[in-house]
Short mmCIF file of C-alpha atoms in Angstrom, two decimals:
data_model
loop_
_atom_site.label_atom_id
_atom_site.label_comp_id
_atom_site.label_asym_id
_atom_site.label_seq_id
_atom_site.Cartn_x
_atom_site.Cartn_y
_atom_site.Cartn_z
CA MET A 1 22.84 -25.37 33.10
CA SER A 2 22.74 -22.44 30.68
CA ASP A 3 23.06 -18.93 32.06
CA SER A 4 19.88 -18.12 30.15
CA ALA A 5 17.85 -20.81 31.95
CA GLY A 6 14.59 -19.38 33.16
CA PHE A 7 14.79 -16.43 30.78
CA ASP A 8 13.33 -18.02 27.68
CA PRO A 9 10.87 -15.72 25.92
CA PRO A 10 7.21 -16.66 26.29
CA PRO A 11 5.70 -18.70 23.48
CA PRO A 12 3.82 -16.81 20.80
CA PRO A 13 0.07 -16.54 21.28
CA ARG A 14 -2.07 -19.30 19.85
CA ARG A 15 -4.25 -16.64 18.19
CA VAL A 16 -4.39 -12.86 18.18
CA LEU A 17 -7.90 -11.50 18.51
CA LEU A 18 -8.28 -7.97 17.18
CA PHE A 19 -11.54 -6.15 17.91
CA SER A 20 -13.21 -2.93 16.82
CA GLY A 21 -16.78 -1.95 17.52
CA HIS A 22 -19.20 0.90 17.90
CA ARG A 23 -19.34 2.94 21.06
CA VAL A 24 -22.61 3.21 22.93
CA ASP A 25 -24.39 6.31 21.66
CA VAL A 26 -23.83 9.65 23.31
CA PRO A 27 -26.96 11.20 24.83
CA GLY A 28 -29.28 12.58 22.17
CA ARG A 29 -27.58 10.96 19.18
CA ALA A 30 -29.90 10.90 16.17
CA PRO A 31 -30.32 8.64 14.43
CA ALA A 32 -29.37 6.10 17.06
CA ARG A 33 -26.62 3.66 16.10
CA PHE A 34 -25.87 1.71 19.29
CA PRO A 35 -28.42 2.66 21.95
CA ALA A 36 -27.86 1.55 25.52
CA GLY A 37 -30.81 -0.85 25.26
CA ARG A 38 -28.82 -3.06 22.90
CA VAL A 39 -25.81 -3.59 25.18
CA ALA A 40 -26.95 -6.98 26.49
CA ALA A 41 -27.58 -8.27 22.97
CA ALA A 42 -24.17 -7.01 21.84
CA ALA A 43 -22.49 -8.73 24.77
CA ALA A 44 -24.22 -11.98 23.86
CA ALA A 45 -23.12 -11.67 20.22
CA ILE A 46 -19.51 -11.02 21.23
CA ASP A 47 -19.56 -13.90 23.71
CA GLY A 48 -20.89 -16.15 20.95
CA ALA A 49 -18.04 -15.16 18.65
CA LEU A 50 -15.45 -15.78 21.37
CA ASP A 51 -16.99 -19.17 22.16
CA ALA A 52 -17.03 -20.13 18.48
CA LEU A 53 -13.29 -19.42 18.36
CA ASP A 54 -12.72 -21.47 21.53
CA THR A 55 -11.05 -18.43 23.01
CA GLY A 56 -9.02 -18.95 26.16
CA PRO A 57 -5.63 -18.83 27.84
CA GLY A 58 -2.83 -18.74 25.30
CA ASP A 59 -4.65 -16.22 23.12
CA LEU A 60 -3.86 -12.50 22.94
CA ALA A 61 -6.55 -9.83 22.53
CA LEU A 62 -6.08 -6.26 21.29
CA THR A 63 -8.58 -3.38 21.35
CA GLN A 64 -8.86 0.26 22.34
CA GLY A 65 -11.26 0.14 25.29
CA SER A 66 -14.11 2.50 24.38
CA SER A 67 -17.54 2.13 25.95
CA GLY A 68 -19.69 -0.42 24.17
CA GLY A 69 -18.17 -2.98 21.86
CA ASP A 70 -14.54 -2.63 22.95
CA LEU A 71 -15.26 -3.03 26.64
CA LEU A 72 -17.75 -5.85 26.09
CA PHE A 73 -15.07 -7.68 24.12
CA ALA A 74 -12.47 -6.90 26.78
CA GLU A 75 -14.72 -8.21 29.55
CA GLY A 76 -15.33 -11.41 27.61
CA CYS A 77 -11.61 -11.92 27.14
CA VAL A 78 -10.83 -11.30 30.81
CA GLN A 79 -13.50 -13.83 31.80
CA ARG A 80 -11.84 -16.42 29.56
CA GLY A 81 -8.30 -15.86 30.83
CA VAL A 82 -7.09 -14.23 27.61
CA GLU A 83 -4.13 -11.86 27.79
CA LEU A 84 -5.57 -8.46 26.95
CA ARG A 85 -3.83 -5.31 25.75
CA LEU A 86 -5.60 -1.96 25.60
CA MET A 87 -4.03 0.33 22.98
CA LEU A 88 -5.26 3.91 23.28
CA PRO A 89 -5.15 6.71 20.70
CA ARG A 90 -4.40 9.35 23.36
CA ASP A 91 -3.53 9.76 27.02
CA GLU A 92 -5.72 7.66 29.26
CA PRO A 93 -7.57 10.45 31.15
CA GLN A 94 -8.56 12.18 27.91
CA PHE A 95 -9.47 8.86 26.30
CA ILE A 96 -11.72 7.99 29.23
CA ASP A 97 -13.46 11.37 29.06
CA GLU A 98 -14.02 11.29 25.29
CA SER A 99 -14.48 7.59 24.52
CA VAL A 100 -15.87 6.07 27.71
CA ARG A 101 -17.59 8.66 29.91
CA ALA A 102 -19.25 10.52 27.02
CA SER A 103 -21.70 7.69 26.30
CA VAL A 104 -25.08 7.11 27.90
CA ASP A 105 -24.49 5.64 31.39
CA GLY A 106 -20.98 7.08 31.15
CA GLU A 107 -19.97 6.67 34.80
CA ARG A 108 -20.99 3.03 34.74
CA TRP A 109 -18.83 2.53 31.65
CA VAL A 110 -15.92 4.19 33.44
CA GLU A 111 -16.36 1.68 36.27
CA ARG A 112 -16.28 -1.16 33.76
CA TYR A 113 -13.19 0.28 32.10
CA ARG A 114 -11.42 0.46 35.46
CA ALA A 115 -12.40 -3.13 36.30
CA VAL A 116 -10.94 -4.33 32.99
CA ARG A 117 -7.83 -2.21 33.52
CA ALA A 118 -7.29 -3.78 36.96
CA ALA A 119 -7.19 -7.22 35.31
CA LEU A 120 -4.49 -6.30 32.78
CA ARG A 121 -0.98 -7.69 33.00
CA ARG A 122 0.38 -4.45 31.56
CA ALA A 123 -0.91 -0.91 31.74
CA PRO A 124 -2.81 0.47 28.74
CA GLU A 125 -0.47 1.65 26.00
CA VAL A 126 -0.80 5.03 24.32
CA LEU A 127 -0.17 5.65 20.63
CA PRO A 128 3.48 6.76 20.41
CA ASP A 129 4.08 10.28 19.18
CA ALA A 130 6.24 8.89 16.39
CA LEU A 131 3.20 7.04 15.02
CA ALA A 132 0.76 9.85 15.70
CA GLY A 133 2.99 12.26 13.80
CA ALA A 134 1.71 15.80 13.67
CA SER A 135 -1.91 14.70 13.53
CA ARG A 136 -4.48 15.86 16.04
CA GLY A 137 -8.08 15.06 16.79
CA ALA A 138 -9.86 12.16 15.14
CA ASP A 139 -6.89 11.32 12.94
CA ARG A 140 -5.22 9.80 15.98
CA PHE A 141 -7.98 7.18 16.01
CA GLU A 142 -7.18 6.22 12.42
CA ARG A 143 -3.51 5.92 13.26
CA CYS A 144 -4.39 3.89 16.33
CA ASN A 145 -6.33 1.48 14.13
CA ASP A 146 -3.22 1.07 11.97
CA TRP A 147 -1.12 0.51 15.10
CA LEU A 148 -3.52 -2.14 16.38
CA LEU A 149 -3.52 -3.98 13.06
CA ASP A 150 0.25 -3.81 12.63
CA THR A 151 0.74 -5.10 16.18
CA ALA A 152 -1.62 -8.01 15.55
CA LEU A 153 0.02 -8.88 12.24
CA ALA A 154 3.47 -8.90 13.83
CA TRP A 155 2.54 -12.31 15.25
CA GLY A 156 1.73 -13.64 11.75
CA ARG A 157 -1.38 -13.26 9.64
CA GLU A 158 -2.29 -16.90 10.20
CA ARG A 159 -2.90 -16.16 13.90
CA LEU A 160 -5.10 -13.11 13.39
CA ARG A 161 -8.84 -13.25 14.03
CA PHE A 162 -10.57 -9.90 13.48
CA ILE A 163 -13.98 -9.37 15.09
CA CYS A 164 -16.06 -6.26 14.59
CA LEU A 165 -19.36 -4.98 15.92
CA TRP A 166 -20.40 -2.78 13.03
CA ASP A 167 -23.53 -1.49 11.30
CA GLY A 168 -22.00 -1.70 7.81
CA ALA A 169 -22.01 2.06 7.30
CA PRO A 170 -19.03 4.36 6.71
CA SER A 171 -17.54 5.91 9.83
CA GLY A 172 -18.86 9.28 10.89
CA GLY A 173 -15.27 10.46 11.18
CA ARG A 174 -11.78 9.21 10.56
CA GLY A 175 -10.58 6.16 12.41
CA GLY A 176 -13.86 4.41 13.16
CA THR A 177 -14.73 0.73 12.90
CA ALA A 178 -15.36 1.01 9.15
CA HIS A 179 -11.78 2.21 8.65
CA LEU A 180 -10.31 -0.83 10.41
CA VAL A 181 -12.66 -3.17 8.53
CA ASP A 182 -11.42 -1.65 5.26
CA GLU A 183 -7.78 -2.04 6.29
CA VAL A 184 -8.26 -5.68 7.29
CA ARG A 185 -10.05 -6.47 4.02
CA ARG A 186 -7.41 -4.61 2.01
CA ARG A 187 -4.87 -7.07 3.33
CA GLY A 188 -7.04 -10.00 2.26
CA LEU A 189 -7.88 -11.08 5.79
CA PRO A 190 -11.25 -12.43 6.91
CA VAL A 191 -13.68 -10.44 9.02
CA ILE A 192 -15.96 -11.89 11.69
CA TRP A 193 -18.76 -9.35 11.37
CA LEU A 194 -21.31 -8.98 14.15
CA ASP A 195 -23.96 -6.83 12.49
CA ALA A 196 -25.01 -4.11 14.92
CA ARG A 197 -28.25 -3.60 12.98
CA LEU A 198 -29.41 -7.08 13.98
CA LEU A 199 -28.99 -6.73 17.73
#
């Protein structure tokens, strides 16, 4: 028997599901983009996309983990036995405060984040300083988008399925969903677009 028996690397994922989506609005946002009243409809749309892809064990899912679209996607993947990786633009406590707790019903979203985190096989990863460079603030979110896409593509473009929950508008700042949609399209890859305006 070979000395390496039992140490074979795991097989590559069947598909790599990359997701980006709007956060639930912060209190008082005007005009509203993703109000809390549309969460159930967004969850149903994401579940429908995952079902259409026959998502299940053997697939790998990548997202950040913000309140709203990211966590709804993450929950759907956990329910289907998909290996999930959360890839954060900054240290987890700060990310939770700024990208999870800040939304309407923030403490409930923190609970949902923690439930997803408890189901992970590996702890959430934070954007390495070498990739973040000297940037600060919102630019880290743009670099995190690049990191997510590069990680997904490392498994081969034929495996990538990109899903977005997006209203079709430019991002309000750098690194939003629109930025990742642009990067995916720039590489000639298809986009599964769940239109947030139709929820």
